Each structure stands twice: as structure tokens, then as C-alpha cells.
Short mmCIF file of C-alpha atoms in Angstrom, two decimals:
data_model
loop_
_atom_site.label_atom_id
_atom_site.label_comp_id
_atom_site.label_asym_id
_atom_site.label_seq_id
_atom_site.Cartn_x
_atom_site.Cartn_y
_atom_site.Cartn_z
CA MET A 1212 2.22 -21.38 30.37
CA PHE A 1213 3.38 -25.03 31.61
CA LEU A 1214 6.98 -26.50 31.28
CA ILE A 1215 7.53 -29.85 29.11
CA PRO A 1216 10.86 -31.47 28.95
CA GLY A 1217 12.69 -29.85 26.35
CA TYR A 1218 14.01 -33.68 24.52
CA ILE A 1219 9.89 -34.75 24.10
CA ILE A 1220 8.91 -31.41 22.99
CA THR A 1221 12.40 -32.22 20.30
CA VAL A 1222 10.94 -35.38 19.94
CA LEU A 1223 7.37 -34.96 19.52
CA THR A 1224 8.15 -31.76 16.38
CA PHE A 1225 11.50 -34.51 15.51
CA PRO A 1226 10.74 -33.74 11.48
CA GLY A 1227 12.24 -29.70 12.99
CA VAL A 1228 15.18 -30.45 14.00
CA ILE A 1229 15.70 -32.87 10.73
CA VAL A 1230 14.63 -29.89 8.22
CA HIS A 1231 16.91 -27.68 10.55
CA GLU A 1232 19.81 -30.09 9.50
CA PHE A 1233 19.18 -30.59 6.37
CA ALA A 1234 19.50 -26.67 6.13
CA HIS A 1235 22.78 -26.56 6.48
CA MET A 1236 24.33 -29.79 5.82
CA LEU A 1237 22.55 -27.90 1.76
CA LEU A 1238 23.60 -24.62 2.56
CA CYS A 1239 27.31 -26.47 3.47
CA ARG A 1240 27.22 -28.51 0.13
CA LEU A 1241 26.02 -25.00 -1.56
CA ARG A 1242 28.57 -23.16 -0.73
CA GLY A 1243 31.19 -26.68 -0.70
CA VAL A 1244 32.05 -26.47 3.09
CA ALA A 1245 33.61 -30.35 3.49
CA VAL A 1246 31.35 -32.16 6.46
CA LEU A 1247 32.52 -33.92 8.06
CA ASP A 1248 30.30 -35.21 10.13
CA PHE A 1249 26.27 -35.35 10.84
CA CYS A 1250 23.25 -36.34 12.83
CA PHE A 1251 19.18 -35.24 11.87
CA PHE A 1252 18.13 -36.91 14.00
CA ARG A 1253 19.15 -38.96 17.70
CA PHE A 1254 17.16 -39.20 20.86
CA GLY A 1255 20.09 -37.16 23.23
CA ASP A 1256 21.66 -33.46 23.38
CA PRO A 1257 21.66 -31.90 20.64
CA ALA A 1258 19.02 -33.81 18.97
CA GLY A 1259 21.05 -33.32 15.62
CA TYR A 1260 24.34 -31.49 14.55
CA VAL A 1261 26.77 -31.35 11.25
CA VAL A 1262 30.23 -30.67 11.87
CA HIS A 1263 31.78 -29.02 8.80
CA GLU A 1264 35.34 -27.46 8.31
CA GLU A 1265 36.46 -23.55 9.09
CA THR A 1266 35.84 -21.40 6.32
CA ASN A 1267 37.45 -17.62 5.77
CA ASN A 1268 34.52 -16.81 3.98
CA PHE A 1269 32.00 -14.46 6.39
CA THR A 1270 28.88 -15.38 3.71
CA THR A 1271 29.04 -18.74 3.94
CA THR A 1272 29.42 -18.54 7.46
CA PHE A 1273 26.44 -16.51 8.15
CA LEU A 1274 24.73 -18.68 5.65
CA ILE A 1275 25.86 -22.25 6.95
CA SER A 1276 24.60 -20.20 10.29
CA VAL A 1277 21.45 -18.59 9.46
CA GLY A 1278 20.17 -20.80 6.18
CA PRO A 1279 17.75 -23.21 8.27
CA PHE A 1280 16.23 -20.14 9.81
CA ILE A 1281 15.70 -19.07 6.06
CA VAL A 1282 14.84 -23.02 4.90
CA ASN A 1283 12.07 -24.04 7.85
CA SER A 1284 10.42 -20.74 7.91
CA LEU A 1285 9.50 -20.72 4.04
CA LEU A 1286 8.98 -24.81 4.28
CA CYS A 1287 7.18 -23.97 7.72
CA ILE A 1288 5.02 -21.24 5.26
CA ILE A 1289 4.36 -23.59 2.43
CA ILE A 1290 3.60 -26.61 4.51
CA CYS A 1291 0.59 -25.11 6.29
CA PHE A 1292 -0.83 -22.39 3.24
CA PRO A 1293 -2.63 -25.62 1.68
CA VAL A 1294 -5.08 -26.14 5.01
CA LEU A 1295 -4.64 -21.87 6.20
CA ILE A 1296 -7.40 -20.98 3.58
CA PRO A 1297 -9.96 -23.81 4.34
CA MET A 1298 -9.57 -23.71 8.02
CA ARG A 1299 -9.34 -19.71 8.92
CA ILE A 1300 -10.91 -18.29 5.88
CA PHE A 1301 -13.70 -21.10 5.59
CA GLY A 1302 -13.78 -22.47 8.38
CA VAL A 1303 -13.54 -26.70 7.03
CA VAL A 1304 -11.49 -28.48 8.45
CA ASN A 1305 -10.38 -32.33 8.56
CA LYS A 1306 -7.94 -34.51 10.07
CA PHE A 1307 -5.54 -34.14 7.61
CA TYR A 1308 -5.06 -30.36 8.27
CA TYR A 1309 -3.70 -31.28 11.54
CA VAL A 1310 -1.06 -33.27 10.02
CA LEU A 1311 0.27 -30.82 8.42
CA LEU A 1312 -0.41 -27.96 10.14
CA TRP A 1313 2.07 -30.44 13.27
CA LEU A 1314 4.30 -31.23 10.42
CA GLY A 1315 4.72 -27.04 9.74
CA ILE A 1316 4.79 -25.97 12.26
CA SER A 1317 7.09 -28.45 14.15
CA ILE A 1318 9.90 -27.24 11.46
CA GLY A 1319 8.12 -23.05 12.24
CA MET A 1320 9.88 -24.39 16.26
CA HIS A 1321 13.58 -25.38 14.70
CA ALA A 1322 14.01 -22.88 12.83
CA PHE A 1323 15.63 -20.17 15.22
CA PRO A 1324 19.87 -20.92 15.09
CA SER A 1325 21.09 -23.55 18.49
CA ILE A 1326 23.30 -21.84 20.69
CA GLY A 1327 26.22 -23.39 18.84
CA ASP A 1328 25.25 -21.73 15.74
CA ALA A 1329 25.48 -17.90 17.29
CA HIS A 1330 28.41 -18.58 18.88
CA LEU A 1331 30.25 -19.72 15.99
CA LEU A 1332 28.59 -16.95 13.23
CA PHE A 1333 29.89 -14.54 16.84
CA GLN A 1334 33.29 -15.35 16.97
CA GLN A 1335 33.15 -14.78 12.70
CA ALA A 1336 31.25 -12.45 12.50
CA LYS A 1337 33.75 -10.74 15.12
CA LYS A 1338 36.80 -10.06 13.14
CA ALA A 1339 35.12 -10.10 10.08
CA ALA A 1340 33.07 -6.37 11.47
CA VAL A 1341 36.47 -5.07 11.43
CA THR A 1342 36.96 -5.05 6.98
CA LEU A 1343 32.75 -3.49 7.22
CA HIS A 1344 31.40 -6.57 6.21
CA PRO A 1345 28.13 -5.47 5.43
CA LEU A 1346 26.28 -9.44 7.11
CA ALA A 1347 29.21 -9.39 9.76
CA ILE A 1348 27.61 -6.27 10.63
CA ILE A 1349 24.02 -7.30 10.44
CA SER A 1350 25.12 -10.69 12.36
CA LEU A 1351 25.69 -9.10 15.64
CA PRO A 1352 22.39 -7.90 16.49
CA LEU A 1353 20.70 -10.88 14.92
CA VAL A 1354 23.52 -13.13 17.25
CA ILE A 1355 21.91 -11.60 20.25
CA ALA A 1356 17.65 -12.54 18.76
CA ILE A 1357 19.18 -15.84 18.59
CA TYR A 1358 20.49 -15.71 22.50
CA ILE A 1359 17.05 -13.71 23.13
CA ALA A 1360 15.08 -16.68 21.29
CA ASN A 1361 16.80 -20.00 23.04
CA GLY A 1362 16.14 -18.19 25.91
CA LEU A 1363 12.85 -17.48 25.61
CA ARG A 1364 11.73 -21.27 24.59
CA VAL A 1365 11.34 -22.07 28.22
CA VAL A 1366 8.11 -19.52 27.17
CA TRP A 1367 7.17 -21.54 24.32
CA PHE A 1368 8.75 -18.96 21.68
CA ASP A 1369 9.40 -21.11 19.48
CA TYR A 1370 5.59 -22.56 19.38
CA ILE A 1371 4.87 -19.08 19.21
CA TYR A 1372 7.07 -18.34 16.19
CA GLY A 1373 6.25 -21.69 14.16
CA VAL A 1374 2.81 -20.94 14.65
CA ALA A 1375 2.74 -17.01 13.83
CA ILE A 1376 5.54 -17.81 10.56
CA GLY A 1377 2.96 -20.74 9.75
CA LEU A 1378 -0.53 -19.76 10.34
CA GLY A 1379 -0.37 -14.91 12.06
CA LEU A 1380 1.89 -13.96 7.85
CA PRO A 1381 -0.01 -16.34 5.43
CA THR A 1382 -3.40 -14.77 6.93
CA LEU A 1383 -2.10 -11.21 7.45
CA LEU A 1384 -1.05 -11.55 4.14
CA LEU A 1385 -4.16 -13.20 2.47
CA GLN A 1386 -5.98 -10.04 3.99
CA TYR A 1387 -3.64 -7.31 2.39
CA TRP A 1388 -3.26 -9.56 -0.85
CA MET B 511 54.26 -42.61 4.83
CA GLN B 512 56.32 -41.17 7.00
CA THR B 513 58.43 -42.64 9.08
CA VAL B 514 59.71 -40.54 12.53
CA LYS B 515 62.24 -41.64 15.88
CA CYS B 516 60.85 -42.68 19.46
CA GLU B 517 63.33 -40.02 21.21
CA ASN B 518 62.85 -42.52 23.90
CA CYS B 519 63.69 -46.48 22.78
CA GLY B 520 65.32 -44.95 19.62
CA GLN B 521 63.11 -47.08 17.38
CA GLN B 522 61.43 -45.93 14.06
CA PHE B 523 57.22 -46.00 13.67
CA PRO B 524 55.08 -44.80 11.62
CA MET B 525 54.26 -40.84 12.52
CA ASN B 526 50.40 -42.23 12.84
CA GLU B 527 51.33 -44.37 15.81
CA THR B 528 53.84 -41.73 17.37
CA PHE B 529 52.89 -39.47 19.83
CA ARG B 530 54.25 -35.67 21.39
CA ILE B 531 54.29 -35.31 24.38
CA ASN B 532 55.51 -32.11 26.37
CA ALA B 533 57.45 -31.53 22.79
CA VAL B 534 58.82 -34.90 22.70
CA VAL B 535 57.95 -37.41 20.28
CA LEU B 536 56.94 -40.50 21.62
CA CYS B 537 56.45 -44.54 20.13
CA ARG B 538 52.71 -45.56 21.55
CA VAL B 539 54.38 -47.82 24.29
CA CYS B 540 56.85 -45.42 25.49
CA GLY B 541 54.68 -42.58 24.78
CA GLU B 542 51.60 -44.69 27.26
CA GLN B 543 54.68 -45.57 29.85
CA ALA B 544 55.07 -41.68 30.21
CA ALA B 545 51.73 -41.44 30.58
CA SER B 546 52.56 -43.99 34.60
CA GLU B 547 55.04 -42.33 35.30
CA GLN B 548 53.71 -39.03 35.26
CA LYS B 549 50.20 -38.71 36.19
CA ASP B 550 50.00 -35.08 36.63
CA ILE B 551 50.57 -34.86 32.74
CA ASP B 552 48.10 -31.87 31.35
CA ILE B 553 46.18 -33.64 28.32
CA LYS B 554 46.42 -30.84 26.32
CA SER B 555 50.12 -31.16 25.77
CA VAL B 556 49.62 -34.86 24.07
CA LYS B 557 48.74 -34.79 21.01
CA GLN B 558 48.83 -37.56 18.03
CA GLN B 559 51.43 -36.87 15.31
CA ILE B 560 49.29 -37.11 11.97
CA ASP B 561 51.18 -38.03 8.92
CA PRO B 562 50.18 -35.63 6.44
CA THR B 563 51.08 -38.74 3.42
CA ILE B 564 48.34 -40.92 4.23
CA CYS B 565 44.35 -38.92 4.52
CA PHE B 566 43.08 -40.01 8.01
CA ASN B 567 39.67 -41.16 5.87
CA CYS B 568 40.15 -44.06 4.24
CA GLY B 569 43.69 -44.47 4.97
CA LYS B 570 45.22 -44.78 1.61
CA ASP B 571 48.97 -44.21 1.56
CA HIS B 572 50.25 -41.89 -0.31
CA ASN B 573 53.96 -42.48 -0.05
CA GLN B 574 55.73 -39.13 -0.07
CA GLN B 575 52.96 -36.89 -1.65
CA HIS B 576 52.02 -34.05 1.05
CA LEU B 577 48.11 -34.55 1.31
CA PRO B 578 45.33 -30.77 1.13
CA MET B 579 44.61 -30.64 4.64
CA LEU B 580 40.95 -30.74 5.33
CA ALA B 581 40.01 -29.32 9.12
CA GLY B 582 43.48 -29.40 9.92
CA LEU B 583 44.15 -33.43 8.99
CA PRO B 584 44.93 -34.19 5.72
CA VAL B 585 42.97 -36.12 2.98
CA CYS B 586 42.59 -37.37 -0.48
CA LEU B 587 41.43 -36.06 -3.23
CA GLN B 588 38.32 -38.45 -3.50
CA CYS B 589 38.21 -37.99 0.03
CA GLU B 590 37.98 -34.25 0.13
CA THR B 591 35.17 -34.21 -3.01
CA PHE B 592 33.09 -36.80 -1.37
CA PHE B 593 33.07 -34.41 2.76
CA ARG B 594 32.64 -31.58 0.10
CA HIS B 595 29.87 -33.59 -1.56
CA ARG B 596 28.72 -35.32 0.82
CA PRO B 597 24.63 -37.68 0.65
CA PHE B 598 22.25 -36.10 2.53
CA PRO B 599 20.85 -40.17 3.38
CA HIS B 600 17.84 -41.94 1.94
CA TRP B 601 16.05 -41.32 4.74
CA VAL B 602 16.21 -37.98 4.66
CA LYS B 603 15.34 -38.11 1.10
CA VAL B 604 12.30 -40.37 1.12
CA PHE B 605 11.12 -37.69 4.49
CA LEU B 606 11.84 -34.93 2.16
CA PHE B 607 9.67 -36.84 -0.64
CA ILE B 608 6.97 -37.81 1.74
CA MET B 609 6.35 -34.21 3.42
CA PHE B 610 6.70 -32.66 -0.21
CA ALA B 611 4.29 -34.89 -2.03
CA LEU B 612 2.02 -34.15 0.94
CA VAL B 613 2.18 -30.34 0.32
CA ALA B 614 1.48 -31.43 -3.41
CA CYS B 615 -1.37 -33.37 -2.57
CA ALA B 616 -2.54 -30.74 0.03
CA LEU B 617 -2.90 -27.90 -2.85
CA VAL B 618 -4.31 -30.73 -5.25
CA TRP B 619 -6.62 -31.30 -2.47
CA ASN B 620 -7.61 -28.52 -1.92
CA ILE B 621 -7.55 -25.80 -4.84
CA ARG B 622 -10.49 -26.15 -4.98
CA PHE B 623 -10.46 -23.33 -1.60
CA ILE B 624 -7.94 -21.69 -2.85
CA GLN B 625 -9.90 -21.02 -5.67
CA ALA B 626 -12.75 -20.38 -3.74
CA TYR B 627 -10.52 -17.79 -1.54
CA VAL B 628 -9.34 -15.90 -5.18
CA GLU B 629 -12.53 -15.55 -7.04
CA MET B 630 -14.30 -13.96 -3.51
CA ARG B 631 -11.73 -11.60 -2.70
CA SER B 632 -11.95 -10.34 -6.91
CA SER B 633 -15.75 -10.42 -6.13
CA VAL B 634 -16.11 -7.88 -3.70
CA ARG B 635 -13.41 -5.55 -5.35
CA ALA B 636 -16.33 -5.76 -8.54
CA PHE B 637 -18.15 -4.54 -5.63
CA TYR B 638 -16.35 -1.90 -4.87
CA LYS B 639 -16.47 -0.98 -7.99
CA ASN B 640 -20.50 -1.04 -9.03
CA ASP B 641 -19.55 -4.00 -11.31
CA LEU B 642 -22.62 -5.99 -9.72
CA GLU B 643 -23.16 -8.04 -12.34
CA LYS B 644 -19.22 -9.42 -12.55
CA ALA B 645 -19.48 -8.93 -8.21
CA ALA B 646 -22.07 -11.42 -8.60
CA GLU B 647 -20.94 -13.94 -11.21
CA LEU B 648 -17.61 -14.80 -8.85
CA MET B 649 -19.37 -14.75 -5.99
CA ASP B 650 -21.02 -17.09 -7.25
CA SER B 651 -18.52 -19.62 -8.64
CA ALA B 652 -16.80 -18.83 -5.26
CA SER B 653 -20.28 -20.41 -3.85
CA ALA B 654 -19.66 -23.29 -5.76
CA HIS B 655 -16.51 -24.43 -5.25
CA VAL B 656 -17.60 -24.20 -1.69
CA PRO B 657 -20.61 -25.05 -1.18
CA GLU B 658 -19.88 -26.45 2.53
CA ASN B 659 -19.25 -22.36 3.63
CA SER B 660 -23.06 -20.69 4.22
CA GLU B 661 -21.83 -18.13 5.38
CA LEU B 662 -20.19 -17.20 1.19
CA LEU B 663 -23.00 -18.72 0.00
CA ALA B 664 -25.48 -15.99 1.78
CA MET B 665 -22.85 -13.86 -0.37
CA ALA B 666 -23.46 -14.87 -3.94
CA ALA B 667 -27.38 -14.15 -2.13
CA LEU B 668 -26.48 -10.68 -1.21
CA TYR B 669 -25.07 -9.91 -4.37
CA GLN B 670 -27.45 -12.17 -6.83
CA SER B 671 -30.11 -10.24 -5.51
CA ILE B 672 -28.24 -6.12 -5.54
CA LEU B 673 -28.24 -7.50 -8.72
CA LEU B 674 -31.95 -8.76 -9.63
CA LEU B 675 -33.44 -5.64 -7.03
CA GLY B 676 -31.29 -2.91 -9.86
CA GLN B 677 -32.64 -4.92 -12.58
CA ASP B 678 -35.66 -4.48 -11.25
CA ARG B 679 -36.72 -8.83 -10.34
CA PRO B 680 -37.18 -8.67 -7.49
CA ALA B 681 -39.33 -11.75 -7.08
CA GLU B 682 -36.41 -13.24 -8.03
CA ALA B 683 -34.44 -11.45 -5.61
CA LEU B 684 -36.63 -12.33 -2.41
CA GLU B 685 -36.37 -15.90 -4.07
CA VAL B 686 -32.49 -15.77 -3.88
CA ILE B 687 -32.53 -14.18 -0.32
CA ASN B 688 -35.18 -16.26 1.27
CA SER B 689 -32.63 -19.67 -0.56
CA CYS B 690 -30.16 -19.32 1.92
CA ARG B 691 -31.60 -17.82 5.02
CA SER B 692 -29.37 -18.80 7.46
CA SER B 693 -29.48 -18.47 11.70
CA SER B 694 -26.04 -20.21 11.37
CA LEU B 695 -24.84 -16.56 9.38
CA PRO B 696 -22.66 -14.19 11.33
CA GLN B 697 -25.54 -11.53 12.58
CA GLY B 698 -24.04 -8.21 9.74
CA LEU B 699 -25.14 -11.05 7.12
CA ASN B 700 -28.26 -11.41 8.49
CA GLU B 701 -29.34 -8.07 8.88
CA THR B 702 -28.08 -7.36 5.72
CA LEU B 703 -30.07 -9.73 4.04
CA ASP B 704 -33.95 -8.50 6.52
CA GLN B 705 -33.29 -5.67 4.71
CA LEU B 706 -32.65 -6.67 0.89
CA ALA B 707 -35.71 -8.95 1.99
CA ILE B 708 -37.77 -5.90 2.83
CA ALA B 709 -36.58 -4.22 -0.75
CA ALA B 710 -37.58 -7.36 -2.08
CA GLU B 711 -41.08 -7.07 -0.73
CA ILE B 712 -41.63 -3.61 -1.41
CA GLY B 713 -40.33 -4.17 -5.74
CA VAL B 714 -42.86 -7.14 -5.75
CA ALA B 715 -45.18 -5.15 -3.85
CA PHE B 716 -44.90 -3.08 -5.90
CA ASP B 717 -44.72 -4.97 -8.82
CA ASN B 718 -48.29 -6.88 -7.71
CA LYS B 719 -50.23 -3.18 -7.41
CA ASP B 720 -50.63 -3.91 -3.84
CA TYR B 721 -49.79 -0.40 -3.02
CA ASP B 722 -51.08 -0.84 0.62
CA ARG B 723 -48.34 -2.96 1.38
CA PHE B 724 -46.11 -1.16 -0.86
CA LEU B 725 -46.61 2.06 1.96
CA ALA B 726 -46.80 -0.42 5.09
CA MET B 727 -43.25 -2.32 4.02
CA ALA B 728 -41.28 0.69 2.68
CA ILE B 729 -42.46 2.77 6.29
CA GLU B 730 -41.67 -0.74 8.05
CA ASN B 731 -37.99 -0.17 6.38
CA TYR B 732 -38.28 3.69 6.95
CA ASN B 733 -38.34 3.74 11.21
CA ILE B 734 -35.90 1.05 10.82
CA ASN B 735 -33.62 3.36 9.74
CA PRO B 736 -35.18 6.84 8.68
CA ASP B 737 -31.50 8.97 7.52
CA ASP B 738 -31.56 6.18 4.48
CA VAL B 739 -31.39 8.67 0.71
CA THR B 740 -33.69 5.11 -0.90
CA ASN B 741 -35.27 4.70 2.06
CA CYS B 742 -37.22 8.19 3.12
CA GLY B 743 -37.27 7.58 -1.88
CA GLN B 744 -39.00 3.86 -0.64
CA VAL B 745 -41.98 5.95 1.52
CA ALA B 746 -42.07 8.65 -0.85
CA SER B 747 -42.80 6.92 -4.12
CA ALA B 748 -45.56 4.68 -2.02
CA TYR B 749 -47.27 7.82 -1.24
CA ALA B 750 -46.93 9.20 -4.40
CA CYS B 751 -48.61 5.35 -5.78
CA LYS B 752 -51.14 5.94 -3.38
CA PHE B 753 -52.16 9.11 -4.61
CA ALA B 754 -52.11 8.14 -8.57
CA VAL B 755 -54.86 5.63 -7.14
CA THR B 756 -56.61 7.38 -4.96
CA GLY B 757 -56.34 10.97 -5.71
CA ASP B 758 -55.99 11.99 -1.90
CA GLU B 759 -54.61 14.63 -1.82
CA GLN B 760 -53.04 14.05 2.03
CA PHE B 761 -50.91 11.12 -0.13
CA ARG B 762 -49.43 14.00 -2.66
CA LYS B 763 -48.46 16.46 0.31
CA LYS B 764 -46.81 13.24 1.96
CA SER B 765 -45.00 11.74 -0.91
CA LEU B 766 -42.94 15.89 -1.09
CA GLU B 767 -42.68 16.31 1.67
CA ILE B 768 -41.10 13.02 2.44
CA LEU B 769 -39.33 13.00 -0.62
CA ASP B 770 -37.62 16.25 0.44
CA LYS B 771 -35.67 14.48 2.72
CA ALA B 772 -34.69 12.31 0.73
CA LYS B 773 -33.89 15.33 -1.80
CA THR B 774 -31.54 16.55 1.17
CA LEU B 775 -30.42 13.71 2.15
CA SER B 776 -29.25 12.03 -1.63
CA LYS B 777 -25.96 15.68 -2.03
CA ALA B 778 -27.11 15.02 -5.40
CA ASP B 779 -26.89 10.88 -6.80
CA PRO B 780 -27.95 11.15 -10.11
CA TYR B 781 -29.68 7.93 -9.24
CA PHE B 782 -31.92 9.57 -6.58
CA SER B 783 -31.51 12.42 -9.30
CA GLU B 784 -33.90 9.43 -11.70
CA TYR B 785 -35.36 8.65 -8.99
CA GLU B 786 -37.15 11.50 -8.17
CA ARG B 787 -38.00 12.27 -11.37
CA ARG B 788 -39.78 8.67 -11.40
CA ILE B 789 -41.93 10.17 -8.33
CA LEU B 790 -42.48 13.72 -9.88
CA HIS B 791 -44.32 11.93 -13.08
CA ARG B 792 -46.62 10.54 -10.72
CA LEU B 793 -47.44 12.69 -8.84
CA TYR B 794 -48.58 15.46 -11.91
CA SER B 795 -49.81 12.09 -14.38
CA ARG B 796 -50.92 9.71 -12.11
CA GLU B 797 -49.72 6.61 -13.50
CA ILE B 798 -47.68 4.07 -12.25
CA ILE B 799 -44.79 2.57 -14.34
CA THR B 800 -42.08 0.85 -14.27
CA ARG B 801 -38.39 2.05 -13.88
CA SER B 802 -37.90 0.24 -17.79
CA GLU B 803 -41.08 2.19 -19.01
CA PHE B 804 -40.29 5.37 -17.66
CA GLN B 805 -36.25 4.87 -18.79
CA LYS B 806 -37.64 4.07 -22.35
CA ARG B 807 -40.60 6.39 -22.24
CA PHE B 808 -38.06 9.53 -20.99
CA PRO B 809 -34.51 8.39 -22.28
CA ASP B 810 -32.94 12.47 -21.34
CA GLY B 811 -34.98 12.04 -18.55
CA TRP B 812 -38.89 14.21 -17.26
CA LYS B 813 -39.38 17.50 -16.51
CA GLU B 814 -42.84 19.00 -14.80
CA PRO B 815 -44.32 20.87 -18.29
CA ALA B 816 -44.10 24.56 -16.46
CA LYS B 817 -47.43 25.64 -16.09
CA GLU B 818 -48.91 28.08 -18.29
#
């Protein structure tokens, strides 16, 4: 295991950052939440952000926070799938497949909500959990998972997740199909 | 627009140009003066006053009409609509379009692999349902979609040869097997092809009435796996052929011995039962006929006539 500065990984996997922020903004739009400011990619920390109004509707907060997890994971699978069968099943390889794999895995790597997203989710979940909101209840362990996933980035957990979701899961599904 | 009075200089100012410092409303000049005099002023105690009648985004003055608040800031209806339906930047749309176009191209470009995979899986399922004809056809089609894959080609040949052997066409089966032989194939697949090739060669020897070769090949196959019903049956069949041709009782005896072993191993398999009847018929009549001829002559099976 070797360490590469985070900003280099972010630059190399920039499509994932764009899709992550796109997912946040898409969910804001779908739930009618005002977007005050946004940045889809920049050379800085954070590499992207979406500033939106706070909402009292916990379902909306939940969807906006976990939106990238769903959108990035799904896109990762969709992008990797066309090259999965030729590469993994039939052993046929060409350069274009590597481009798609890079794109898919880059997007999968940025699926996990950021610490900021987790923090916002936690704050709102604490309030909503009092009313036994089901999403709030599942949010509490989810927040812990997000913190752990972010912490494990130093050991390439985001890359492992990208590969697992883009290649591992569809391979498993194909085997049982 | 709302105006407020500076509590220091007493002049009226637009609300947006005033500050609240420690609960005292001051204009910009007085505020700066107060800040310079009190060096240890807490920045949190300084708040800019916000006029609720002026949109913070477009700056449009709505006279005395209080605007709705968005994230604590007054916005006009037009700006609120804009923020709630904020359009994605064009470059993001182009980026996503290119990405989806790439995926669509990849799907179209690789559709033959997907078709091959679907056919391959369906073929394996058909094989396990003993629908050999369908299995061979599907595997052949899958192999045609991905001709660069030698393993798929070998699998197609494997199914095709099993089908041909089942139809008593060993020469064609042997040709199919030999056409796909490759050292790059996985060991297991190569071993299966080797076994099928021997079975096909046995069939060819039988068709050519070369019973010495038939017997030699059958024994070779038997030695590889002596507990296989088919291998035992083939040796019994070969000895029966030798008996039919030579009339040597030794061959008859050996045939019956190994047929007994095969019968024990077969566990009442109906396919073997038919094979056994053919061998027994050969031993009884000393006539060598093919399976199809046997089925034609004895559609209800053959039984040794009772000795009088």
C-alpha cells in the first residue's frame, strides 16, 4: 500500500467529483431545494461543492446527502458493464475498455458522501430520530459507515469500493444469472 | 426600500448599508469608527442589516413589500424560482452527454459479447436439461459472435461432438474435435476433448469394422477410468465384436465379465440398459449391427430367446 496525495487522486478521478456534485444538485432540484452556490470541479479542497438551503424535511436532507452514493454507484455499474463481459468473461481487451474502466471506477470512487454530507445528515437525523423517522434511524449507522469509509480512504478504500461495485458486483450477479 | 437611523450620527441610511454592533445600529462610517476604537470587538457581534424588501440576488427594490426569505436572505419570486430550479452549467451537460454517449457506443460495440454470454449461459442450461441439440446450436452461435475466443470455440466443438456421437456420427465428431484443439485451452477442457476424441475414434473404428483398433482404443479408455459405465460398456462391446467375427469363446467370456461390472456401475441407467441389450444380442447372434439398425429391428427391445 502506498500513499498518493489526495489532490492527485482527486485530479485523476475528476469525473467522479463532477458526478458527485451533479447528484447533489440533481436531488436538490428534484426536491425543490434552492441551490445557492455550486462548484463541480476545482483544484482545491474541497474539489467540488453544492451549497443549498437547509430544509426541515428529513427525507429531502437524506436524499440530498446520500444521492451521490446512489447515482455514482449506479453510474459506475452502468459504465463498467459494457466492458465487463468482453474483458472478464471472454478475455478480449482493447484500449477503449480501459478508458471506460477509468471513467466507471473514478465515478464509483467518489460515491461515498463526504464528511460534510455526513455531518449535515447526522445533525438532521438527530432531530428526526426523535419522531422515529425510519430514514433517520437508518441514517445513524449510515453516518458511522460514511465516517469509516472516509477514514479508510488512506488505505484506498474508495478505489476498492469503485472496483468492487463496478466489476465485482456485476461479475457476481452474472454468475448467478 | 427600508431606511434606518444610525444611532451614532442620527442620519437615515438604506438598511442594507447599516450594521448592528452589540445591538446598536450604526452606519458604515460610524461602524468602522467604533470598530477602530474597540480593538477587541467580537466579530460575531457585528451583523450587517438586511433589508427584507430588496432581493439579495438581483438587488431589485420592492418598496415596502417584505420578500420571502431563502436561507435567511430576502429573495424575489423570480430569483427564488431560479435558485430552486438552478440550471446545470452547459459544460456539465456536455460532459454527461459525452459520458452517456460513450456508454451507449460501448454497449452497441460490445453487443456481440453480451449476446454471446446470454447464448452461452442458455446453452449450458440446455445441456444440463439434456437438450443437446439446443445446447450445441446455442454454443455454436455464441462462438460465432466471439470468434477470437478459443475456449468458446472449444465449448461449441465439445457440445457439437457430443451431439454427433449421440447420433452415431463419430467421424464427423472427430473432425469437429480436431478442428478446435489448442494448447492454450484450459487443462480440464483439453482433457474432456481428449476423452471425446477417444470415444469418437472408437466409433470410427467400429464404423470401419476395424475391431482390433476398436478393442485397443476401448481398453485404453477403460484404463484411464475403469469405473466409468460407458468405458466398461465399450470394452464389452469391443470383445463382443471380436467374438462375433472370430467365434473365440474367450472374447465372449471377457465381454460378459466386463458387462457384469458395467451393469453394477450403471445403477439401472436406461441408456446403458439398451447398450447392454445390443451387446447381448451381438454375443447371441454373432451379428454386428449399428444402434440405429438395432432400434429399427427391435423397437420394443431385444431379449434372449428362452432355451428349449
